[in-house]
Amino acid sequence: LVSACVMVLMLAGAGYGAARPVVVLDPGHGGEDAGVTGSYGTREKDVTLALALELKRQLGLSCDVRLTRESDRGLSVMRRVELANSFHGDLFISLHAGGGLARDANRIALFVQREPTGRAIVPGRVKDWDEGHRSYIPESQALAMVLDRPLALLDGYEGVDFSGVPLGVARGAGMPVVLIEVGNLTNPREEGRLESPEHLRRVASAVAAGIEAFLLR
């Protein structure tokens, strides 16, 4: 009985049973939408799903991880956002591994929704563009900057880019959103790495480190 009480106190002190932050992972593409297909047949939709499942495994003890898809099925952008909102996510990471402008592109890219200024907005349609996400743009930028640090330490990449763009998967999302391109399947050498479970484990570890650092701020 004493041992049982001690165990209960230890678990309570460690925060056991407390609500864990909800991290929504969105493996890009799926179903008929394969995304980019590399020279040797590697499909972006398979890379993103494998990465999301590995990331879920690594974050499982510290976060409540929800995936927009856990199998090869297609989802509209709107449905992905609807799912993230229904999960009451604390943050939303959309995973991609698509093409680069150059065949030898070998960079990681982080994208967040940009502020509705200049030509990005049709006059009179700011409300339609925003749909509830605009107030989360500063937190999205902060999340991207925190993710940049561990990703920049990964071997084999030329660097990490960070851009604000019209980001469809952020429209209507009631949480910070970052889209990550974890490499370039249009680069045949990079395609081989993106097929490697060991490489995806390293990428997942870097993303997990960034997520945990952001949540612990």
mmCIF file of N, CA and C in Angstrom, residues 49-161:
data_model
loop_
_atom_site.group_PDB
_atom_site.id
_atom_site.type_symbol
_atom_site.label_atom_id
_atom_site.label_comp_id
_atom_site.label_asym_id
_atom_site.label_seq_id
_atom_site.Cartn_x
_atom_site.Cartn_y
_atom_site.Cartn_z
ATOM 1 N N LEU A 49 3.548 10.692 -45.016
ATOM 2 C CA LEU A 49 2.850 9.826 -44.065
ATOM 3 C C LEU A 49 3.845 9.102 -43.158
ATOM 4 N N ALA A 50 4.925 8.574 -43.734
ATOM 5 C CA ALA A 50 5.945 7.899 -42.921
ATOM 6 C C ALA A 50 6.546 8.862 -41.907
ATOM 7 N N LEU A 51 6.806 10.093 -42.321
ATOM 8 C CA LEU A 51 7.372 11.080 -41.414
ATOM 9 C C LEU A 51 6.390 11.428 -40.304
ATOM 10 N N ALA A 52 5.120 11.599 -40.642
ATOM 11 C CA ALA A 52 4.111 11.945 -39.636
ATOM 12 C C ALA A 52 3.960 10.828 -38.606
ATOM 13 N N LEU A 53 3.965 9.583 -39.050
ATOM 14 C CA LEU A 53 3.827 8.458 -38.117
ATOM 15 C C LEU A 53 5.039 8.368 -37.187
ATOM 16 N N GLU A 54 6.233 8.625 -37.732
ATOM 17 C CA GLU A 54 7.428 8.622 -36.893
ATOM 18 C C GLU A 54 7.405 9.781 -35.909
ATOM 19 N N LEU A 55 6.963 10.930 -36.354
ATOM 20 C CA LEU A 55 6.876 12.093 -35.477
ATOM 21 C C LEU A 55 5.854 11.857 -34.374
ATOM 22 N N LYS A 56 4.756 11.218 -34.711
ATOM 23 C CA LYS A 56 3.752 10.871 -33.699
ATOM 24 C C LYS A 56 4.358 9.947 -32.648
ATOM 25 N N ARG A 57 5.155 8.984 -33.101
ATOM 26 C CA ARG A 57 5.798 8.064 -32.147
ATOM 27 C C ARG A 57 6.729 8.813 -31.204
ATOM 28 N N GLN A 58 7.492 9.748 -31.747
ATOM 29 C CA GLN A 58 8.462 10.461 -30.923
ATOM 30 C C GLN A 58 7.808 11.446 -29.959
ATOM 31 N N LEU A 59 6.680 12.016 -30.358
ATOM 32 C CA LEU A 59 6.015 13.012 -29.514
ATOM 33 C C LEU A 59 4.967 12.404 -28.585
ATOM 34 N N GLY A 60 4.726 11.113 -28.722
ATOM 35 C CA GLY A 60 3.589 10.493 -28.061
ATOM 36 C C GLY A 60 3.555 10.610 -26.555
ATOM 37 N N LEU A 61 4.715 10.698 -25.900
ATOM 38 C CA LEU A 61 4.736 10.780 -24.439
ATOM 39 C C LEU A 61 4.490 12.187 -23.924
ATOM 40 N N SER A 62 4.822 13.185 -24.723
ATOM 41 C CA SER A 62 4.707 14.571 -24.252
ATOM 42 C C SER A 62 3.498 15.308 -24.811
ATOM 43 N N CYS A 63 2.928 14.811 -25.907
ATOM 44 C CA CYS A 63 1.837 15.518 -26.575
ATOM 45 C C CYS A 63 0.724 14.559 -26.969
ATOM 46 N N ASP A 64 -0.445 15.102 -27.137
ATOM 47 C CA ASP A 64 -1.567 14.380 -27.730
ATOM 48 C C ASP A 64 -1.502 14.651 -29.224
ATOM 49 N N VAL A 65 -1.026 13.678 -29.980
ATOM 50 C CA VAL A 65 -0.761 13.883 -31.401
ATOM 51 C C VAL A 65 -1.930 13.346 -32.229
ATOM 52 N N ARG A 66 -2.469 14.197 -33.091
ATOM 53 C CA ARG A 66 -3.556 13.815 -33.989
ATOM 54 C C ARG A 66 -3.091 13.987 -35.425
ATOM 55 N N LEU A 67 -3.448 13.063 -36.286
ATOM 56 C CA LEU A 67 -3.099 13.133 -37.695
ATOM 57 C C LEU A 67 -4.347 13.378 -38.526
ATOM 58 N N THR A 68 -4.212 14.206 -39.564
ATOM 59 C CA THR A 68 -5.341 14.417 -40.465
ATOM 60 C C THR A 68 -5.604 13.176 -41.311
ATOM 61 N N ARG A 69 -4.567 12.380 -41.535
ATOM 62 C CA ARG A 69 -4.748 11.074 -42.171
ATOM 63 C C ARG A 69 -3.693 10.116 -41.646
ATOM 64 N N GLU A 70 -4.072 8.852 -41.462
ATOM 65 C CA GLU A 70 -3.133 7.831 -41.011
ATOM 66 C C GLU A 70 -3.016 6.710 -42.029
ATOM 67 N N SER A 71 -3.536 6.948 -43.223
ATOM 68 C CA SER A 71 -3.460 5.977 -44.308
ATOM 69 C C SER A 71 -3.435 6.745 -45.616
ATOM 70 N N ASP A 72 -3.371 6.017 -46.718
ATOM 71 C CA ASP A 72 -3.285 6.647 -48.034
ATOM 72 C C ASP A 72 -4.684 7.029 -48.508
ATOM 73 N N ARG A 73 -5.168 8.151 -48.024
ATOM 74 C CA ARG A 73 -6.466 8.645 -48.464
ATOM 75 C C ARG A 73 -6.369 10.128 -48.775
ATOM 76 N N GLY A 74 -7.206 10.553 -49.690
ATOM 77 C CA GLY A 74 -7.184 11.943 -50.105
ATOM 78 C C GLY A 74 -8.033 12.821 -49.194
ATOM 79 N N LEU A 75 -7.582 14.046 -48.989
ATOM 80 C CA LEU A 75 -8.312 15.026 -48.186
ATOM 81 C C LEU A 75 -8.196 16.386 -48.853
ATOM 82 N N SER A 76 -9.286 17.118 -48.883
ATOM 83 C CA SER A 76 -9.215 18.489 -49.376
ATOM 84 C C SER A 76 -8.503 19.359 -48.343
ATOM 85 N N VAL A 77 -8.006 20.496 -48.798
ATOM 86 C CA VAL A 77 -7.370 21.432 -47.868
ATOM 87 C C VAL A 77 -8.367 21.866 -46.803
ATOM 88 N N MET A 78 -9.585 22.137 -47.203
ATOM 89 C CA MET A 78 -10.600 22.567 -46.243
ATOM 90 C C MET A 78 -10.853 21.499 -45.187
ATOM 91 N N ARG A 79 -10.897 20.240 -45.615
ATOM 92 C CA ARG A 79 -11.141 19.157 -44.657
ATOM 93 C C ARG A 79 -9.991 19.020 -43.673
ATOM 94 N N ARG A 80 -8.780 19.242 -44.109
ATOM 95 C CA ARG A 80 -7.628 19.184 -43.206
ATOM 96 C C ARG A 80 -7.758 20.240 -42.106
ATOM 97 N N VAL A 81 -8.165 21.448 -42.498
ATOM 98 C CA VAL A 81 -8.340 22.515 -41.515
ATOM 99 C C VAL A 81 -9.508 22.198 -40.587
ATOM 100 N N GLU A 82 -10.591 21.676 -41.132
ATOM 101 C CA GLU A 82 -11.735 21.307 -40.308
ATOM 102 C C GLU A 82 -11.344 20.274 -39.254
ATOM 103 N N LEU A 83 -10.557 19.297 -39.652
ATOM 104 C CA LEU A 83 -10.108 18.279 -38.702
ATOM 105 C C LEU A 83 -9.233 18.893 -37.619
ATOM 106 N N ALA A 84 -8.300 19.748 -38.018
ATOM 107 C CA ALA A 84 -7.424 20.386 -37.028
ATOM 108 C C ALA A 84 -8.236 21.168 -36.006
ATOM 109 N N ASN A 85 -9.230 21.904 -36.481
ATOM 110 C CA ASN A 85 -10.079 22.663 -35.555
ATOM 111 C C ASN A 85 -10.908 21.740 -34.672
ATOM 112 N N SER A 86 -11.392 20.629 -35.225
ATOM 113 C CA SER A 86 -12.191 19.701 -34.418
ATOM 114 C C SER A 86 -11.354 19.014 -33.348
ATOM 115 N N PHE A 87 -10.045 18.888 -33.607
ATOM 116 C CA PHE A 87 -9.137 18.312 -32.610
ATOM 117 C C PHE A 87 -8.759 19.323 -31.522
ATOM 118 N N HIS A 88 -9.139 20.598 -31.706
ATOM 119 C CA HIS A 88 -8.758 21.675 -30.791
ATOM 120 C C HIS A 88 -7.230 21.731 -30.641
ATOM 121 N N GLY A 89 -6.569 21.737 -31.783
ATOM 122 C CA GLY A 89 -5.115 21.715 -31.776
ATOM 123 C C GLY A 89 -4.493 22.962 -31.181
ATOM 124 N N ASP A 90 -3.350 22.765 -30.540
ATOM 125 C CA ASP A 90 -2.555 23.884 -30.042
ATOM 126 C C ASP A 90 -1.601 24.384 -31.115
ATOM 127 N N LEU A 91 -1.274 23.519 -32.069
ATOM 128 C CA LEU A 91 -0.496 23.918 -33.233
ATOM 129 C C LEU A 91 -0.717 22.890 -34.333
ATOM 130 N N PHE A 92 -0.413 23.297 -35.563
ATOM 131 C CA PHE A 92 -0.721 22.504 -36.746
ATOM 132 C C PHE A 92 0.507 22.517 -37.651
ATOM 133 N N ILE A 93 1.050 21.327 -37.935
ATOM 134 C CA ILE A 93 2.222 21.197 -38.796
ATOM 135 C C ILE A 93 1.819 20.418 -40.037
ATOM 136 N N SER A 94 1.942 21.038 -41.207
ATOM 137 C CA SER A 94 1.673 20.359 -42.468
ATOM 138 C C SER A 94 3.002 19.927 -43.084
ATOM 139 N N LEU A 95 3.119 18.645 -43.407
ATOM 140 C CA LEU A 95 4.388 18.062 -43.844
ATOM 141 C C LEU A 95 4.388 17.812 -45.353
ATOM 142 N N HIS A 96 5.469 18.244 -46.000
ATOM 143 C CA HIS A 96 5.615 18.062 -47.445
ATOM 144 C C HIS A 96 7.069 17.724 -47.766
ATOM 145 N N ALA A 97 7.290 17.214 -48.988
ATOM 146 C CA ALA A 97 8.648 16.871 -49.423
ATOM 147 C C ALA A 97 8.729 17.027 -50.931
ATOM 148 N N GLY A 98 8.290 18.162 -51.413
ATOM 149 C CA GLY A 98 8.054 18.340 -52.833
ATOM 150 C C GLY A 98 9.241 18.814 -53.636
ATOM 151 N N GLY A 99 8.927 19.537 -54.662
ATOM 152 C CA GLY A 99 9.943 19.920 -55.617
ATOM 153 C C GLY A 99 10.649 21.208 -55.284
ATOM 154 N N GLY A 100 11.805 21.372 -55.887
ATOM 155 C CA GLY A 100 12.543 22.618 -55.794
ATOM 156 C C GLY A 100 12.612 23.256 -57.176
ATOM 157 N N LEU A 101 12.943 24.532 -57.214
ATOM 158 C CA LEU A 101 13.046 25.208 -58.505
ATOM 159 C C LEU A 101 14.211 24.668 -59.323
ATOM 160 N N ALA A 102 15.233 24.163 -58.645
ATOM 161 C CA ALA A 102 16.389 23.591 -59.327
ATOM 162 C C ALA A 102 16.447 22.089 -59.053
ATOM 163 N N ARG A 103 16.940 21.343 -60.022
ATOM 164 C CA ARG A 103 16.989 19.880 -59.889
ATOM 165 C C ARG A 103 17.876 19.454 -58.726
ATOM 166 N N ASP A 104 18.871 20.259 -58.393
ATOM 167 C CA ASP A 104 19.771 19.902 -57.299
ATOM 168 C C ASP A 104 19.389 20.587 -55.995
ATOM 169 N N ALA A 105 18.156 21.113 -55.908
ATOM 170 C CA ALA A 105 17.707 21.774 -54.675
ATOM 171 C C ALA A 105 17.791 20.812 -53.502
ATOM 172 N N ASN A 106 18.265 21.313 -52.387
ATOM 173 C CA ASN A 106 18.486 20.450 -51.221
ATOM 174 C C ASN A 106 18.349 21.296 -49.958
ATOM 175 N N ARG A 107 17.161 21.879 -49.787
ATOM 176 C CA ARG A 107 16.926 22.753 -48.644
ATOM 177 C C ARG A 107 15.642 22.361 -47.937
ATOM 178 N N ILE A 108 15.537 22.788 -46.693
ATOM 179 C CA ILE A 108 14.291 22.694 -45.946
ATOM 180 C C ILE A 108 13.616 24.055 -46.026
ATOM 181 N N ALA A 109 12.320 24.068 -46.172
ATOM 182 C CA ALA A 109 11.586 25.334 -46.268
ATOM 183 C C ALA A 109 10.443 25.352 -45.262
ATOM 184 N N LEU A 110 10.284 26.486 -44.582
ATOM 185 C CA LEU A 110 9.198 26.704 -43.637
ATOM 186 C C LEU A 110 8.300 27.806 -44.185
ATOM 187 N N PHE A 111 6.994 27.557 -44.190
ATOM 188 C CA PHE A 111 6.041 28.535 -44.712
ATOM 189 C C PHE A 111 4.966 28.829 -43.670
ATOM 190 N N VAL A 112 4.623 30.098 -43.539
ATOM 191 C CA VAL A 112 3.500 30.505 -42.707
ATOM 192 C C VAL A 112 2.607 31.418 -43.545
ATOM 193 N N GLN A 113 1.381 31.611 -43.070
ATOM 194 C CA GLN A 113 0.483 32.540 -43.753
ATOM 195 C C GLN A 113 1.034 33.953 -43.626
ATOM 196 N N ARG A 114 1.000 34.695 -44.716
ATOM 197 C CA ARG A 114 1.497 36.064 -44.637
ATOM 198 C C ARG A 114 0.351 37.022 -44.341
ATOM 199 N N GLU A 115 0.714 38.169 -43.845
ATOM 200 C CA GLU A 115 -0.282 39.188 -43.535
ATOM 201 C C GLU A 115 -0.992 39.616 -44.816
ATOM 202 N N PRO A 116 -2.286 39.912 -44.747
ATOM 203 C CA PRO A 116 -3.044 40.289 -45.943
ATOM 204 C C PRO A 116 -2.771 41.724 -46.362
ATOM 205 N N THR A 117 -1.637 41.926 -47.039
ATOM 206 C CA THR A 117 -1.272 43.270 -47.474
ATOM 207 C C THR A 117 -0.947 43.242 -48.961
ATOM 208 N N GLY A 118 -0.925 44.397 -49.570
ATOM 209 C CA GLY A 118 -0.519 44.517 -50.967
ATOM 210 C C GLY A 118 -1.383 43.692 -51.890
ATOM 211 N N ARG A 119 -0.750 43.045 -52.840
ATOM 212 C CA ARG A 119 -1.469 42.313 -53.876
ATOM 213 C C ARG A 119 -1.988 40.954 -53.400
ATOM 214 N N ALA A 120 -1.641 40.563 -52.198
ATOM 215 C CA ALA A 120 -2.105 39.260 -51.704
ATOM 216 C C ALA A 120 -3.588 39.272 -51.421
ATOM 217 N N ILE A 121 -4.208 40.469 -51.369
ATOM 218 C CA ILE A 121 -5.613 40.584 -50.969
ATOM 219 C C ILE A 121 -6.441 41.267 -52.050
ATOM 220 N N VAL A 122 -7.571 40.696 -52.334
ATOM 221 C CA VAL A 122 -8.533 41.355 -53.216
ATOM 222 C C VAL A 122 -9.322 42.345 -52.367
ATOM 223 N N PRO A 123 -9.431 43.610 -52.760
ATOM 224 C CA PRO A 123 -10.152 44.597 -51.950
ATOM 225 C C PRO A 123 -11.546 44.100 -51.565
ATOM 226 N N GLY A 124 -11.872 44.273 -50.287
ATOM 227 C CA GLY A 124 -13.180 43.876 -49.799
ATOM 228 C C GLY A 124 -13.294 42.425 -49.416
ATOM 229 N N ARG A 125 -12.177 41.636 -49.518
ATOM 230 C CA ARG A 125 -12.263 40.215 -49.219
ATOM 231 C C ARG A 125 -11.318 39.804 -48.100
ATOM 232 N N VAL A 126 -10.897 40.750 -47.280
ATOM 233 C CA VAL A 126 -10.007 40.421 -46.163
ATOM 234 C C VAL A 126 -10.652 39.412 -45.226
ATOM 235 N N LYS A 127 -11.949 39.605 -44.961
ATOM 236 C CA LYS A 127 -12.641 38.696 -44.054
ATOM 237 C C LYS A 127 -12.618 37.269 -44.589
ATOM 238 N N ASP A 128 -12.867 37.103 -45.912
ATOM 239 C CA ASP A 128 -12.846 35.768 -46.500
ATOM 240 C C ASP A 128 -11.461 35.140 -46.390
ATOM 241 N N TRP A 129 -10.427 35.973 -46.598
ATOM 242 C CA TRP A 129 -9.062 35.448 -46.506
ATOM 243 C C TRP A 129 -8.744 35.014 -45.093
ATOM 244 N N ASP A 130 -9.174 35.796 -44.114
ATOM 245 C CA ASP A 130 -8.785 35.557 -42.724
ATOM 246 C C ASP A 130 -9.447 34.316 -42.159
ATOM 247 N N GLU A 131 -10.760 34.313 -42.095
ATOM 248 C CA GLU A 131 -11.529 33.192 -41.577
ATOM 249 C C GLU A 131 -10.985 32.699 -40.233
ATOM 250 N N GLY A 132 -10.579 33.604 -39.396
ATOM 251 C CA GLY A 132 -10.198 33.229 -38.041
ATOM 252 C C GLY A 132 -8.734 32.973 -37.794
ATOM 253 N N HIS A 133 -7.900 32.963 -38.833
ATOM 254 C CA HIS A 133 -6.491 32.617 -38.614
ATOM 255 C C HIS A 133 -5.588 33.828 -38.421
ATOM 256 N N ARG A 134 -6.017 34.992 -38.863
ATOM 257 C CA ARG A 134 -5.113 36.138 -38.895
ATOM 258 C C ARG A 134 -4.464 36.411 -37.541
ATOM 259 N N SER A 135 -5.202 36.270 -36.448
ATOM 260 C CA SER A 135 -4.645 36.568 -35.128
ATOM 261 C C SER A 135 -3.557 35.588 -34.723
ATOM 262 N N TYR A 136 -3.467 34.442 -35.425
ATOM 263 C CA TYR A 136 -2.456 33.434 -35.089
ATOM 264 C C TYR A 136 -1.182 33.567 -35.918
ATOM 265 N N ILE A 137 -1.143 34.525 -36.835
ATOM 266 C CA ILE A 137 0.040 34.656 -37.685
ATOM 267 C C ILE A 137 1.309 34.951 -36.863
ATOM 268 N N PRO A 138 1.285 35.861 -35.871
ATOM 269 C CA PRO A 138 2.512 36.071 -35.087
ATOM 270 C C PRO A 138 3.002 34.801 -34.391
ATOM 271 N N GLU A 139 2.071 33.992 -33.863
ATOM 272 C CA GLU A 139 2.483 32.735 -33.219
ATOM 273 C C GLU A 139 3.000 31.732 -34.247
ATOM 274 N N SER A 140 2.427 31.759 -35.441
ATOM 275 C CA SER A 140 2.933 30.890 -36.507
ATOM 276 C C SER A 140 4.370 31.263 -36.857
ATOM 277 N N GLN A 141 4.634 32.564 -36.932
ATOM 278 C CA GLN A 141 5.996 33.019 -37.214
ATOM 279 C C GLN A 141 6.954 32.604 -36.100
ATOM 280 N N ALA A 142 6.488 32.706 -34.856
ATOM 281 C CA ALA A 142 7.327 32.299 -33.725
ATOM 282 C C ALA A 142 7.607 30.798 -33.775
ATOM 283 N N LEU A 143 6.585 30.012 -34.109
ATOM 284 C CA LEU A 143 6.772 28.560 -34.216
ATOM 285 C C LEU A 143 7.785 28.226 -35.303
ATOM 286 N N ALA A 144 7.685 28.903 -36.449
ATOM 287 C CA ALA A 144 8.634 28.648 -37.538
ATOM 288 C C ALA A 144 10.061 28.976 -37.114
ATOM 289 N N MET A 145 10.236 30.060 -36.382
ATOM 290 C CA MET A 145 11.583 30.441 -35.952
ATOM 291 C C MET A 145 12.151 29.442 -34.947
ATOM 292 N N VAL A 146 11.294 28.887 -34.094
ATOM 293 C CA VAL A 146 11.773 27.882 -33.150
ATOM 294 C C VAL A 146 12.103 26.574 -33.879
ATOM 295 N N LEU A 147 11.293 26.201 -34.866
ATOM 296 C CA LEU A 147 11.568 24.997 -35.651
ATOM 297 C C LEU A 147 12.853 25.128 -36.460
ATOM 298 N N ASP A 148 13.162 26.343 -36.881
ATOM 299 C CA ASP A 148 14.349 26.577 -37.704
ATOM 300 C C ASP A 148 15.627 26.106 -37.016
ATOM 301 N N ARG A 149 15.705 26.278 -35.696
ATOM 302 C CA ARG A 149 16.965 26.011 -34.993
ATOM 303 C C ARG A 149 17.389 24.548 -35.079
ATOM 304 N N PRO A 150 16.548 23.576 -34.660
ATOM 305 C CA PRO A 150 16.992 22.182 -34.775
ATOM 306 C C PRO A 150 17.072 21.704 -36.219
ATOM 307 N N LEU A 151 16.206 22.205 -37.097
ATOM 308 C CA LEU A 151 16.268 21.776 -38.496
ATOM 309 C C LEU A 151 17.563 22.230 -39.154
ATOM 310 N N ALA A 152 18.051 23.403 -38.771
ATOM 311 C CA ALA A 152 19.295 23.924 -39.355
ATOM 312 C C ALA A 152 20.503 23.076 -38.963
ATOM 313 N N LEU A 153 20.376 22.263 -37.929
ATOM 314 C CA LEU A 153 21.483 21.424 -37.469
ATOM 315 C C LEU A 153 21.543 20.077 -38.182
ATOM 316 N N LEU A 154 20.526 19.761 -38.986
ATOM 317 C CA LEU A 154 20.526 18.478 -39.694
ATOM 318 C C LEU A 154 21.633 18.435 -40.742
ATOM 319 N N ASP A 155 22.345 17.323 -40.809
ATOM 320 C CA ASP A 155 23.405 17.163 -41.805
ATOM 321 C C ASP A 155 22.813 16.952 -43.197
ATOM 322 N N GLY A 156 23.543 17.422 -44.188
ATOM 323 C CA GLY A 156 23.194 17.117 -45.567
ATOM 324 C C GLY A 156 22.316 18.123 -46.265
ATOM 325 N N TYR A 157 21.851 19.131 -45.556
ATOM 326 C CA TYR A 157 21.021 20.160 -46.180
ATOM 327 C C TYR A 157 21.825 21.440 -46.362
ATOM 328 N N GLU A 158 21.442 22.217 -47.363
ATOM 329 C CA GLU A 158 22.134 23.472 -47.636
ATOM 330 C C GLU A 158 21.644 24.612 -46.751
ATOM 331 N N GLY A 159 20.533 24.423 -46.063
ATOM 332 C CA GLY A 159 20.018 25.462 -45.183
ATOM 333 C C GLY A 159 18.516 25.356 -45.023
ATOM 334 N N VAL A 160 17.960 26.316 -44.303
ATOM 335 C CA VAL A 160 16.524 26.374 -44.056
ATOM 336 C C VAL A 160 16.008 27.733 -44.520
ATOM 337 N N ASP A 161 14.982 27.722 -45.356
ATOM 338 C CA ASP A 161 14.340 28.951 -45.811
ATOM 339 C C ASP A 161 13.064 29.184 -45.017
#
